[in-house]
Every structure is written in C-alpha cells, then in structure tokens.
Short mmCIF file of C-alpha atoms and ligand atoms in Angstrom, two decimals:
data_model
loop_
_atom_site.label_atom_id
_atom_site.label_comp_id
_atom_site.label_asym_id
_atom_site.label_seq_id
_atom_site.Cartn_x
_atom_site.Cartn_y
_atom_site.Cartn_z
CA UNK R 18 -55.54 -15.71 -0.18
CA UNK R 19 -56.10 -16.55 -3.83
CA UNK R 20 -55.23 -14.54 -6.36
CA UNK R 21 -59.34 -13.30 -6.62
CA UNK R 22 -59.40 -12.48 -3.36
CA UNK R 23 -56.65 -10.21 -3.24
CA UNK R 24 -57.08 -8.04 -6.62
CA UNK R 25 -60.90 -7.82 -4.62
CA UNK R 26 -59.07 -6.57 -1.44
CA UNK R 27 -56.76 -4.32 -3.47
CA UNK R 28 -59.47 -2.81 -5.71
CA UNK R 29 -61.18 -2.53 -2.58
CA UNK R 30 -58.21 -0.24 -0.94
CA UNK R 31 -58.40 1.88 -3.96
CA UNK R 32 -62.11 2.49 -4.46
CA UNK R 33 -62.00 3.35 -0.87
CA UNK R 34 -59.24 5.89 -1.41
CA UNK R 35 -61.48 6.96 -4.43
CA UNK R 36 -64.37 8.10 -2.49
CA UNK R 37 -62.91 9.93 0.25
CA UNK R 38 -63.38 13.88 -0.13
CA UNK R 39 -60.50 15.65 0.97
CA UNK R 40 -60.06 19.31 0.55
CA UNK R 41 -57.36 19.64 -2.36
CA UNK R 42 -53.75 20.03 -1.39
CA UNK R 43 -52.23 23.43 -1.74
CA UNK R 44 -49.63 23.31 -4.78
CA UNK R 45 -46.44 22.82 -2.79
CA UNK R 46 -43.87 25.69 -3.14
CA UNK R 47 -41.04 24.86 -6.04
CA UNK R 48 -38.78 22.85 -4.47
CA UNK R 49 -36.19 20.53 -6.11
CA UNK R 50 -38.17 17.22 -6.95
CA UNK R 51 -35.69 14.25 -6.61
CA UNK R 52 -35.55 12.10 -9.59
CA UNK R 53 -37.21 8.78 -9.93
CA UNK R 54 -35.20 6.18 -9.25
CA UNK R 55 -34.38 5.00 -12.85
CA UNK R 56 -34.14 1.33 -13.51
CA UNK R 57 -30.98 -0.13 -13.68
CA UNK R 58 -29.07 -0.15 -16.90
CA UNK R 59 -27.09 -3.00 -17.90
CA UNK R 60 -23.60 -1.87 -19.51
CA UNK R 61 -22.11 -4.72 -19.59
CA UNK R 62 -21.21 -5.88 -23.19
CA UNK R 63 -23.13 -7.64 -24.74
CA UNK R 64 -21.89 -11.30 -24.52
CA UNK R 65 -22.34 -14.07 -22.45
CA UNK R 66 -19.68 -17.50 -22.11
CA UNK R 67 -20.98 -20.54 -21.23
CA UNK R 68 -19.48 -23.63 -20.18
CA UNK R 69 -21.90 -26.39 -20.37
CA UNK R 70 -21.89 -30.29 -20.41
CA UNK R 71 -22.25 -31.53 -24.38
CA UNK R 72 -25.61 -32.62 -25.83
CA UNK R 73 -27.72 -30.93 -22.28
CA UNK R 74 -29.06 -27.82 -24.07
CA UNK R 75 -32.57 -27.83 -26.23
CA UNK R 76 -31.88 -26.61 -30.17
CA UNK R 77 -32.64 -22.87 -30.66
CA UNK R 78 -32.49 -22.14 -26.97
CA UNK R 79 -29.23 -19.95 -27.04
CA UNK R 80 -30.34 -18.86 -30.72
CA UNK R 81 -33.78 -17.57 -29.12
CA UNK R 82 -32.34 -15.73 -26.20
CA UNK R 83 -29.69 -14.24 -28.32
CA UNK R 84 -32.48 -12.91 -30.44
CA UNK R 85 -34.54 -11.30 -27.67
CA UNK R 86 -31.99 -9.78 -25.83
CA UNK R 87 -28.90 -8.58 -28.07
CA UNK R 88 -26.42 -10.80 -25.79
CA UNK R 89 -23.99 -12.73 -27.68
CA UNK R 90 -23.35 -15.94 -26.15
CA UNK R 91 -20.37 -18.20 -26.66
CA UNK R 92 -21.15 -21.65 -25.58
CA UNK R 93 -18.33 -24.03 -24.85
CA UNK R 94 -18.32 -27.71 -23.38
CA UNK R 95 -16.90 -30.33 -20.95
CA UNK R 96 -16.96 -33.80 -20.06
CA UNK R 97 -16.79 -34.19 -17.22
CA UNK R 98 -17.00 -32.58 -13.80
CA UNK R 99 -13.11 -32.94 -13.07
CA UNK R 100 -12.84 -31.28 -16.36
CA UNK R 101 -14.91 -28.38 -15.15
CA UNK R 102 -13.40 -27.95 -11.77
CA UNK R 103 -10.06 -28.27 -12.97
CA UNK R 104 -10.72 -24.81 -15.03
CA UNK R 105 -12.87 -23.53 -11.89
CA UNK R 106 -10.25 -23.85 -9.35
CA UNK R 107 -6.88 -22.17 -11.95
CA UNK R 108 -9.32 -19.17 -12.16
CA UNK R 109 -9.77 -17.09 -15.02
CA UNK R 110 -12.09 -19.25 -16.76
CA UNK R 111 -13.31 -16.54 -18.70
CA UNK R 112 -16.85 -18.47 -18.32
CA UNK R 113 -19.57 -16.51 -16.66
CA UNK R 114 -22.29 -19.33 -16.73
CA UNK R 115 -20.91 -22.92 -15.45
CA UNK R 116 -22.84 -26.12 -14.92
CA UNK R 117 -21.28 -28.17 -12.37
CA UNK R 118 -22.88 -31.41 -10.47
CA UNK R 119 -23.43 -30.69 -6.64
CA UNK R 120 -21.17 -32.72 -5.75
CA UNK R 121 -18.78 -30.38 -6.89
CA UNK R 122 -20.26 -27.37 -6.42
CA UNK R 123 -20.12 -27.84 -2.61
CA UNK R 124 -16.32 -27.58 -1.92
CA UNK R 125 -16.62 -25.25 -4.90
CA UNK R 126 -18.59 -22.51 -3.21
CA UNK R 127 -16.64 -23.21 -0.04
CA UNK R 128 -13.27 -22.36 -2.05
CA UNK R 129 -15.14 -19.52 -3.30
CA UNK R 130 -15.16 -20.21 -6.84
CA UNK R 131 -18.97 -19.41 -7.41
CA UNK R 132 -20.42 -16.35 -6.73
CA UNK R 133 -23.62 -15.74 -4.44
CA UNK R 134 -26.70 -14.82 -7.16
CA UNK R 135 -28.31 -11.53 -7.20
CA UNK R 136 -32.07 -13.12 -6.54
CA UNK R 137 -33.80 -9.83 -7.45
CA UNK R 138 -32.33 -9.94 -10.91
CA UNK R 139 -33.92 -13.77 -11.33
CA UNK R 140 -37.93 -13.38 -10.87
CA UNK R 141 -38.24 -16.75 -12.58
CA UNK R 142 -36.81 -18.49 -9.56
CA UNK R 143 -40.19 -18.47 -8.12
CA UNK R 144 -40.96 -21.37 -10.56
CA UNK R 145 -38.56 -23.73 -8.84
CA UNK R 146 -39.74 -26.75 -6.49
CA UNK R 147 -39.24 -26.09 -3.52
CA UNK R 148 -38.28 -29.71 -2.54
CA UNK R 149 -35.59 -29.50 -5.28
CA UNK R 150 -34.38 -26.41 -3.66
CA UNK R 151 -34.21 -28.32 -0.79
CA UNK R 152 -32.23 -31.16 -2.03
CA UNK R 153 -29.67 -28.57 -3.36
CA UNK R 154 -29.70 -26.47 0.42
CA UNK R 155 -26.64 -30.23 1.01
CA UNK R 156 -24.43 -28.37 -1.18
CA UNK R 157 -25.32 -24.48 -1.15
CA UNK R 158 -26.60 -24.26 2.47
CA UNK R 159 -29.39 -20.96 1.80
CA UNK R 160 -29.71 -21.80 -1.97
CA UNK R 161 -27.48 -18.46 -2.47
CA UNK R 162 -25.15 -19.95 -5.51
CA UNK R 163 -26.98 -22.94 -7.63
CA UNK R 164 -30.17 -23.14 -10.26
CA UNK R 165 -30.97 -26.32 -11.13
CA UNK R 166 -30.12 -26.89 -14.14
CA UNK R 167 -31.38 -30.49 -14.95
CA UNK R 168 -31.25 -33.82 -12.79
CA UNK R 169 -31.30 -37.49 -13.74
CA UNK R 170 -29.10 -40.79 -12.75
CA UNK R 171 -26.35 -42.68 -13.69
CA UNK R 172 -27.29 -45.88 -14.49
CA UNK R 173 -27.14 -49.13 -17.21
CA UNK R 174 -28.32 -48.80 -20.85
CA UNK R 175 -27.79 -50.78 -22.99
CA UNK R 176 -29.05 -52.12 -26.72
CA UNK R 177 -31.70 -54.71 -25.64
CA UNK R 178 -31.73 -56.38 -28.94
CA UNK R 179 -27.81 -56.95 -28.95
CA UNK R 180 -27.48 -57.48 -25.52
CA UNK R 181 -30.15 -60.02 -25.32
CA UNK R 182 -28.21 -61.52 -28.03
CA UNK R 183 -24.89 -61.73 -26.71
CA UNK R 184 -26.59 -63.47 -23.62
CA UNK R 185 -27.91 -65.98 -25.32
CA UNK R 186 -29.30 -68.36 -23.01
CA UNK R 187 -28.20 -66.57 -20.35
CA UNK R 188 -31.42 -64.84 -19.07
CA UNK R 189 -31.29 -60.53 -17.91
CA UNK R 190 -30.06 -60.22 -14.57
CA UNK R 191 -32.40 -58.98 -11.91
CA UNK R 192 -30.16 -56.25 -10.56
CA UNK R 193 -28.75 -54.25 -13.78
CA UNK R 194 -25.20 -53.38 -12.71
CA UNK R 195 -24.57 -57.10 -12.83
CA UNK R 196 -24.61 -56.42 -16.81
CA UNK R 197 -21.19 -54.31 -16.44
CA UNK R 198 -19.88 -55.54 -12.86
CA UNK R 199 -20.33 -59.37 -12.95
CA UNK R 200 -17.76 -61.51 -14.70
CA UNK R 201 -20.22 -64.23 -15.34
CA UNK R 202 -22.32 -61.39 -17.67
CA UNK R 203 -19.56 -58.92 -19.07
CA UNK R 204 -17.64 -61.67 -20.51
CA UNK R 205 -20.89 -62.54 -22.81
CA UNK R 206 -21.11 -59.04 -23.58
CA UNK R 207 -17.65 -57.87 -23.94
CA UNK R 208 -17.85 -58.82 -27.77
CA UNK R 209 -20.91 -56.32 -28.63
CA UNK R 210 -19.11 -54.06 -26.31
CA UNK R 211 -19.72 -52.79 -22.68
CA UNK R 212 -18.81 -48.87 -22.68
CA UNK R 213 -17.81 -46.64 -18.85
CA UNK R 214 -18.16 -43.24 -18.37
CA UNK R 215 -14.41 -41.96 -18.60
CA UNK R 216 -14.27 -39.91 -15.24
CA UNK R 217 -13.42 -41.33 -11.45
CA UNK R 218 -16.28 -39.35 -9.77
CA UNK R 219 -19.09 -41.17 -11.98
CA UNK R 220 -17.25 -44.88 -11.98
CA UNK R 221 -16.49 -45.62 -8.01
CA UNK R 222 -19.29 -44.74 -6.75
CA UNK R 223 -21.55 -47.04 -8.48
CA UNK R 224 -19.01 -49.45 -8.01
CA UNK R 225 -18.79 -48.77 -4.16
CA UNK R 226 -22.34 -48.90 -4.45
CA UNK R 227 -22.46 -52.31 -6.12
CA UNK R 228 -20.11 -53.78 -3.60
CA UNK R 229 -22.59 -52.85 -0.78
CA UNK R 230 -20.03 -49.87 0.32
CA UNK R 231 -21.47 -46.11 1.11
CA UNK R 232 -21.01 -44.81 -2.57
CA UNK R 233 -20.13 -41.44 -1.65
CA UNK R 234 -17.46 -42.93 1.01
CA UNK R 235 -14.80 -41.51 2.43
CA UNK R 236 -13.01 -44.04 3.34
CA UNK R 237 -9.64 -45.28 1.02
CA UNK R 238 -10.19 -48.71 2.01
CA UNK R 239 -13.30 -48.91 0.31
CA UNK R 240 -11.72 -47.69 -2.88
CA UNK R 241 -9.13 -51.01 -2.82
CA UNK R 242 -12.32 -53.03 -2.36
CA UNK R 243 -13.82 -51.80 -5.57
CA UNK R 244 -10.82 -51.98 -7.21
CA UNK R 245 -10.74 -55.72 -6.06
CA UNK R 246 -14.48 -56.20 -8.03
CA UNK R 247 -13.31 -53.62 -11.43
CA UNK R 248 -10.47 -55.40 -12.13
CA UNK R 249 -11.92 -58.66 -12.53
CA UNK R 250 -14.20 -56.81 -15.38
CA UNK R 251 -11.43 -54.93 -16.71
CA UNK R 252 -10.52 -56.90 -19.94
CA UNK R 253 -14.23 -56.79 -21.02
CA UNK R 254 -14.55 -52.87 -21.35
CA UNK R 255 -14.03 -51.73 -24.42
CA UNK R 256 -14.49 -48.27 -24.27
CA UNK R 257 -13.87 -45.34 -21.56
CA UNK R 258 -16.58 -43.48 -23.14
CA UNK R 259 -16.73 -39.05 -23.37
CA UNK R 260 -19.14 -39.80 -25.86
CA UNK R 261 -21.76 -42.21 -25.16
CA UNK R 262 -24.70 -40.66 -26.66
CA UNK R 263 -23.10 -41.77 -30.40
CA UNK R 264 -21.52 -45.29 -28.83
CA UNK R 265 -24.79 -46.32 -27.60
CA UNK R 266 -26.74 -45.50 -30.77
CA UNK R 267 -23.88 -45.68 -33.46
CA UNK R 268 -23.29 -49.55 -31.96
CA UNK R 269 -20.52 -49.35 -30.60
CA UNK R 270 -21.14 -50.61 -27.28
CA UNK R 271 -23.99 -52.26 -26.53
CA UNK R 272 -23.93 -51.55 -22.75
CA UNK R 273 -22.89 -49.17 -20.59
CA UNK R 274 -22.57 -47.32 -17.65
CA UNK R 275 -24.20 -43.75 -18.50
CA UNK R 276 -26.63 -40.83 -17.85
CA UNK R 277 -30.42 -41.64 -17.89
CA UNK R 278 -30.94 -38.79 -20.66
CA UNK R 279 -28.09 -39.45 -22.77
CA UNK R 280 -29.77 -43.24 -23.13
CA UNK R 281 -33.06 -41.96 -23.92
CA UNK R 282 -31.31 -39.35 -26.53
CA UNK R 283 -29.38 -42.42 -27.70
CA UNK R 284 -32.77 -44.51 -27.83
CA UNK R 285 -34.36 -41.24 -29.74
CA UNK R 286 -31.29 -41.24 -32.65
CA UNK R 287 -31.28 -44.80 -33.18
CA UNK R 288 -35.02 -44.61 -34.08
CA UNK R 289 -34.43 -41.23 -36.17
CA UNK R 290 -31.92 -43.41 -38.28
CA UNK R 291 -34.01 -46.32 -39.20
CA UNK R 292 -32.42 -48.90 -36.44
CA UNK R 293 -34.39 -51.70 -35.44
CA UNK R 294 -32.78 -52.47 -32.00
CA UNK R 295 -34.75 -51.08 -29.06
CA UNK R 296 -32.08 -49.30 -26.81
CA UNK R 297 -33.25 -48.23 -22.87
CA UNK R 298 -31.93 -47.01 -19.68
CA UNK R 299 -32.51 -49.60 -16.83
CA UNK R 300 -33.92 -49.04 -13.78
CA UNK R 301 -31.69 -51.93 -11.24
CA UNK R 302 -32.97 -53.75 -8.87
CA UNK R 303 -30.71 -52.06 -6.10
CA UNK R 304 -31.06 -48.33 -7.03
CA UNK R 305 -29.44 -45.96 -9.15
CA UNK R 306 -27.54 -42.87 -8.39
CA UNK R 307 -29.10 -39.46 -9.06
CA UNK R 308 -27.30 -36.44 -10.04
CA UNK R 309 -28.19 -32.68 -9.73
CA UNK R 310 -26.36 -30.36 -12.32
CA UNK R 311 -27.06 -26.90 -11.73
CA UNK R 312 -26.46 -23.03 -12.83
CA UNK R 313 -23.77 -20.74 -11.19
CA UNK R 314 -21.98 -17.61 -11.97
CA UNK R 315 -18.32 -18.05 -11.71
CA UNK R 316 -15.93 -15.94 -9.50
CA UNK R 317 -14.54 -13.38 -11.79
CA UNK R 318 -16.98 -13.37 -14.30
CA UNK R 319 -17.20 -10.29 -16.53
CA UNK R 320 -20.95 -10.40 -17.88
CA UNK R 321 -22.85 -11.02 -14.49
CA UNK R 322 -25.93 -8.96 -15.51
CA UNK R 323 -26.24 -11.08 -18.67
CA UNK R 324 -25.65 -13.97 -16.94
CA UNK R 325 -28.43 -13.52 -14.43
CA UNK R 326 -30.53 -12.60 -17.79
CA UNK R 327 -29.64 -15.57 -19.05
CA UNK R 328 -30.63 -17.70 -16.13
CA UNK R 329 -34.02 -16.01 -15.75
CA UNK R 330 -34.74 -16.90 -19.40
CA UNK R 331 -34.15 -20.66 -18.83
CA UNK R 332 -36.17 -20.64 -15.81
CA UNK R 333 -39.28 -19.63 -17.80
CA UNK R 334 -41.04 -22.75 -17.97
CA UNK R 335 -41.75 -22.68 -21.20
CA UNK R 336 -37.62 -23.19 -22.10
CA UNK R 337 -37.31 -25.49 -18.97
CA UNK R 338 -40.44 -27.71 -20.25
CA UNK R 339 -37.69 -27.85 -23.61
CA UNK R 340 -35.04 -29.50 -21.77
CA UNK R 341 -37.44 -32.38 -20.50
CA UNK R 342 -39.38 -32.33 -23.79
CA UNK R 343 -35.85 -32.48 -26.38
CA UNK R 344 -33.38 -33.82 -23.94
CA UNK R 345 -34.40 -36.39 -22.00
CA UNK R 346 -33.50 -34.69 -18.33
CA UNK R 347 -36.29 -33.72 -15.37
CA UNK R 348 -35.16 -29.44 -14.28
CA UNK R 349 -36.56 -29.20 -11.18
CA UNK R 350 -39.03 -26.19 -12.71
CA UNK R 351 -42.29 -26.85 -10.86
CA UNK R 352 -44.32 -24.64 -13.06
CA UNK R 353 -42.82 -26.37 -16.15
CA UNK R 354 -44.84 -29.55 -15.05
CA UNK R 355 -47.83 -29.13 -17.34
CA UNK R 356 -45.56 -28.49 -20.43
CA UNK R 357 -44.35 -31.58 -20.62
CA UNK R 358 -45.73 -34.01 -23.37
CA UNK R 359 -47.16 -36.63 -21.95
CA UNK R 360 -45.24 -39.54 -23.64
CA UNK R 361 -42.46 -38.01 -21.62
CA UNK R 362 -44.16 -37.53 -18.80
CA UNK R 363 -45.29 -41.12 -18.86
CA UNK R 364 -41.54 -42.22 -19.60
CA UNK R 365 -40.29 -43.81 -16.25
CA UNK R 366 -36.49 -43.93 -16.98
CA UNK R 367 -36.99 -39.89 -17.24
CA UNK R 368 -39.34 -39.17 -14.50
CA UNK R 369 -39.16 -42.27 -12.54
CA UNK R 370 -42.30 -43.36 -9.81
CA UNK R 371 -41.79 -42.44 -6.53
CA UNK R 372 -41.39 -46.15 -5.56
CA UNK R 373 -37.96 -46.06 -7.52
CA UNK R 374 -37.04 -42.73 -6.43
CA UNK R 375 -37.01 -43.95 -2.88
CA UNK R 376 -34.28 -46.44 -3.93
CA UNK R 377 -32.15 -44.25 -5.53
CA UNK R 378 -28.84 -42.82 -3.85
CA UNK R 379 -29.05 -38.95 -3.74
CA UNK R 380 -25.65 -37.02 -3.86
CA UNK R 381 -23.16 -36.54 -1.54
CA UNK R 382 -19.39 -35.13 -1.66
CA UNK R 383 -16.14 -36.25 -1.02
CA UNK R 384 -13.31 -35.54 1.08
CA UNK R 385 -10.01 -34.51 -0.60
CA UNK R 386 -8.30 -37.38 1.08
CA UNK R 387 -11.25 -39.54 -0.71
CA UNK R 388 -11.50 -37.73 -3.98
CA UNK R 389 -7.56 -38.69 -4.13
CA UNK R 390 -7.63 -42.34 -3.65
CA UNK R 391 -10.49 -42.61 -5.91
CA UNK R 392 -8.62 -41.09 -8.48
CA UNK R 393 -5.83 -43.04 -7.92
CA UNK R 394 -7.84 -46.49 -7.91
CA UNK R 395 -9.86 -45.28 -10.69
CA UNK R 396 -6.61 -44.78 -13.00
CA UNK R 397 -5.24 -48.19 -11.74
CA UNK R 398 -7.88 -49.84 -13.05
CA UNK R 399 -8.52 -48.19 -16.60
CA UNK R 400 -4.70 -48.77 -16.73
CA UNK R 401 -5.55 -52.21 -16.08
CA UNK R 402 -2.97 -52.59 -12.95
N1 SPD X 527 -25.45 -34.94 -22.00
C1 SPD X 527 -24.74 -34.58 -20.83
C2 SPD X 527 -25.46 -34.85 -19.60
C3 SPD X 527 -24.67 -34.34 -18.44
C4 SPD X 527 -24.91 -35.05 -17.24
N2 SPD X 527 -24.14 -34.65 -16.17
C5 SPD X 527 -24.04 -35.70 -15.31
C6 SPD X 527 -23.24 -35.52 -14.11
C7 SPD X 527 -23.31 -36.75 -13.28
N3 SPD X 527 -22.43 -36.79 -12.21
#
C-alpha cells in the first residue's frame, strides 16, 4: 500500500472512531496513574573516538555532527586493515566507532571483537540497499554488527600522460595489472615510478588473482606461486605506498596498485593544482577486486549511545550522498542515489556498469593458516628475498 493509501485508511480508522456516540466514561476512581514511559536519556559523556581509514571522511562531516549533537568526537586513523585488527584483537582500543574491510570483520565478530548494534537506536538503516546488506550477510551472517561504510576496488591507476610516456612505443596493455605485474611493462615504468599498497591482505590477492589462482585462497602453495611472478617485478617498485593519494598526484609514482577513490581523489588534486597530466583508475580487462569497508562498535566501547548517534547521522542520505559526492567511494545508501551529482554518477571508475561489476571479484576471508603464509610471502618479497 502506498503511502496515500494508508494515511486514507488511517484517517479513515479515526474518523470512524470520531463518529461513534458512546455514553461518556465515568471518571475512574483516583488510582495511582503509572508514569509514561520516558524516553531514554543518554548519559554517556559526551565524546565519541573514531578510528577511521585516512582521507575516507567528507570535510565538515564530524564538524557538523559535533555541532548538532554536543558529542565530541576524536577521530584517529589507520592504514591498513592489519593495522586495525592488530589494535582490535589487544583490546582496549579505546575506539568506539571502527571501520574495518569485511574481510576482517568476519573472524572479527567471530572472536567477538565487535559488538551486535542496537537497530532501534539506528532508524536511518532503513536507507540501506538491501542487496548491499546482502553482500555483507558473507561476513555478519543477520547483518547484526556492520554499516556499510563505503565500497570500491583495488585496482591500477596510474598518470596516463607519464605512463604513456615511459612506454614509449610500447602500446597500453589490454589487461591493466600487466602495467605493475609484467616484466616486459614495469621495467619501462620503473623510472617514473610504479607504487604498491604497503599491506599483505591488499597485494596477494591481486597477485593470486593475476596468476589465475582463487585470490582469496587458502591454500600456501598458491602464495609461493605468486611469490614466483612478484619477485620478478620486485626491483621495479619503488615505493610500498601508506600514502598513495599524494604519490599519485604529487608524481611520485606514476602507477600503482591502489583504491578506486583514492585515484579519483588523486585525479581531483592534481587538477586543483594546475597539473596537466590526466591521472585515472583503470578498469582491467580481467576484473578488479571490490572491497566493502563498513561501521562497527567495538567490544568495550565506552560511548555506545553516541556511537549509534553517530552512525544514524551518516546514514542520512544527505551525509552519505557527501562521501560519493567529495570522496570518490559508492556507500551502499539506496536513498542517497538521487543526491549524487551527476558527473559522479556518470563516472564509471566510481560507480562502474553492471557489465564490469559482473567481472569483479567480491570479498572473501582467509584462513589463519592462509593469512600466515601470505604474510610471510608478502614480507619475502618487499624484502626482496
Ligand atoms: N582513503 C582510504 C580508503 C580506504 C579504503 N579501504 C580499502 C580496504 C581495501 N581492502
């Protein structure tokens, strides 16, 4: 029933009520009345710590929400989701609000380091897609513990104009990762500088992924076999990057292995400071991978009413149409849709066409057993062993 028909069927309810004659009540003898259940009030103090990945958060948002409600909010970041479970899993973060990929936040919630989320305190959830929702149900079974947050993919940028430069006559590859994985291209580009994400968890599995293998594999074997195709690329990389936004767009690597936003926010600065090179996120041939970062309270956190406050206030569309709008990432806020600008909209490295999406390789998570030989062949190679 539309939203018409039932304020019709309501007011219909009511008049109906209206018209009935009923002989009046008699007064009812004094008796104690019980109170009205008065609404909850929120003692917590007022502050708020979050623990948030750097450059993911529209300007003014936490300046805004500090204004309407009182909270204080301490915002701290991390790199990288090792970084962030790391804290998670000594306990005490003294964070209320982290953002961790699903990939970790599976074993996470199993090992009870997120707490379930008091829906009732979160009306706003109700703007969610439900088929995001869905995609998160891999790593929190009944959606009880994660809010998206933002999604994108990991993927190649690089600085066309440089890149196309240092190839010479070399034409672009038709599958991307060849630009940072193939010998025959990295050693072209190695001298305007080819840039990796500096974590094990966002390296081997596009690499497992370029070498045919499951990306999100469990299997140690497969992690030799990558390690095989890396270190024949190793002496090209010039940079393990934690801050790729400012490589990409400050020139110092002209390629790289990196997050679809933080390319397009690199793209956006290199325009804002006068640069003539055209820098974009690529789209290869054989897919990229997508990532899901999302919301959680964490166990032990002292300001959960605020926090719940705070995640409400994000899921307005109005601040989750921000985070496409300013930073360059899809949220997975259905009702945000139509407050998106349409060159944004339009953009296909930010939302990409279903055709591509199809290709792409959606999360998974690891084994211990795998998340331990990865580590271990990931440090081999950025030792260079
Ligand atoms: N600007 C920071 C964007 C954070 C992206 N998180 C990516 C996690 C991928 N595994």
């Amino acid at each position: 029933m539309n939203k018409y028909l039932w304020s019709f069927a309501l007011s219909a309810v009511v008049l109906a009520g209206c018209g009935k004659k009923e002989e009046p009540a008699p007064a009812p003898a004094a008796a104690p009345v019980a109170a009205a259940p008065a609404a909850p009030v929120n003692t917590e103090e007022k502050v708020l710590n979050i623990y948030n990945w750097p450059d993911y958060i529209p300007e003014g948002m936490i300046a805004a929400f500090e204004k309407e409600t009182g909270i204080k909010v301490n915002y701290d970041t991390f790199e990288t989701n090792e970084a962030l479970n790391a804290k998670l899993v000594a306990g005490n973060t003294g964070y209320d609000i982290v953002v961790p990929g699903t990939v970790f936040a599976k074993p996470q919630i199993e090992g009870g380091l997120l707490q379930p989320l008091d829906k009732s305190k979160i009306p706003n959830l109700a703007n969610l897609d439900p088929a995001i929702m869905g995609t998160l149900t891999k790593a929190d079974p009944e959606n009880k513990h994660l809010v998206p947050w933002a999604w994108g993919f990991t993927t190649v940028g690089i600085n066309k104009t440089k890149v196309e430069k240092a190839l010479g006559k070399t034409p672009m590859p038709e599958n991307a990762w060849d630009l940072v994985f193939k010998p025959e291209y990295t050693s072209k580009l190695r001298s305007c500088g080819i840039a990796y994400l500096d974590s094990p968890t966002e390296i081997m599995p596009v690499a497992l992924h370029y070498i045919g293998k499951d990306a999100y594999s469990n299997n140690p074997a497969d992690y030799a076999a990558a390690n095989e195709m890396l270190a024949k690329v190793r002496k090209d990389v010039r940079l393990f990057s934690s801050t790729m936004i400012d490589d990409i767009a400050g020139g110092k690597a002209c390629v790289a292995i990196a997050w679809s936003g933080d390319v397009n926010i690199a793209a956006g600065r290199a325009k804002e400071n006068k640069s003539k090179d055209e820098i974009v996120a690529l789209l290869p041939s054989t897919g990229a991978l997508i990532f899901f970062d999302t919301m959680a309270i964490a166990k032990g956190a002292k300001h959960p009413n605020n926090a719940h406050a705070f995640i409400d206030f994000y899921l307005r569309p109005e601040n989750a149409a921000l985070m496409s709008n300013e930073m360059s990432y899809p949220t997975g806020n259905k009702a945000a849709t139509d407050k998106i600008k349409p060159e944004i909209a339009s953009n296909k490295t930010i939302f990409v066409e279903s055709a591509y999406f199809a290709k792409m390789i959606p999360p998974s998570s690891f084994t211990n057993e795998a998340r331990e030989a990865m580590a271990n062949a990931y440090n081999k190679f950025k030792q260079g062993k």
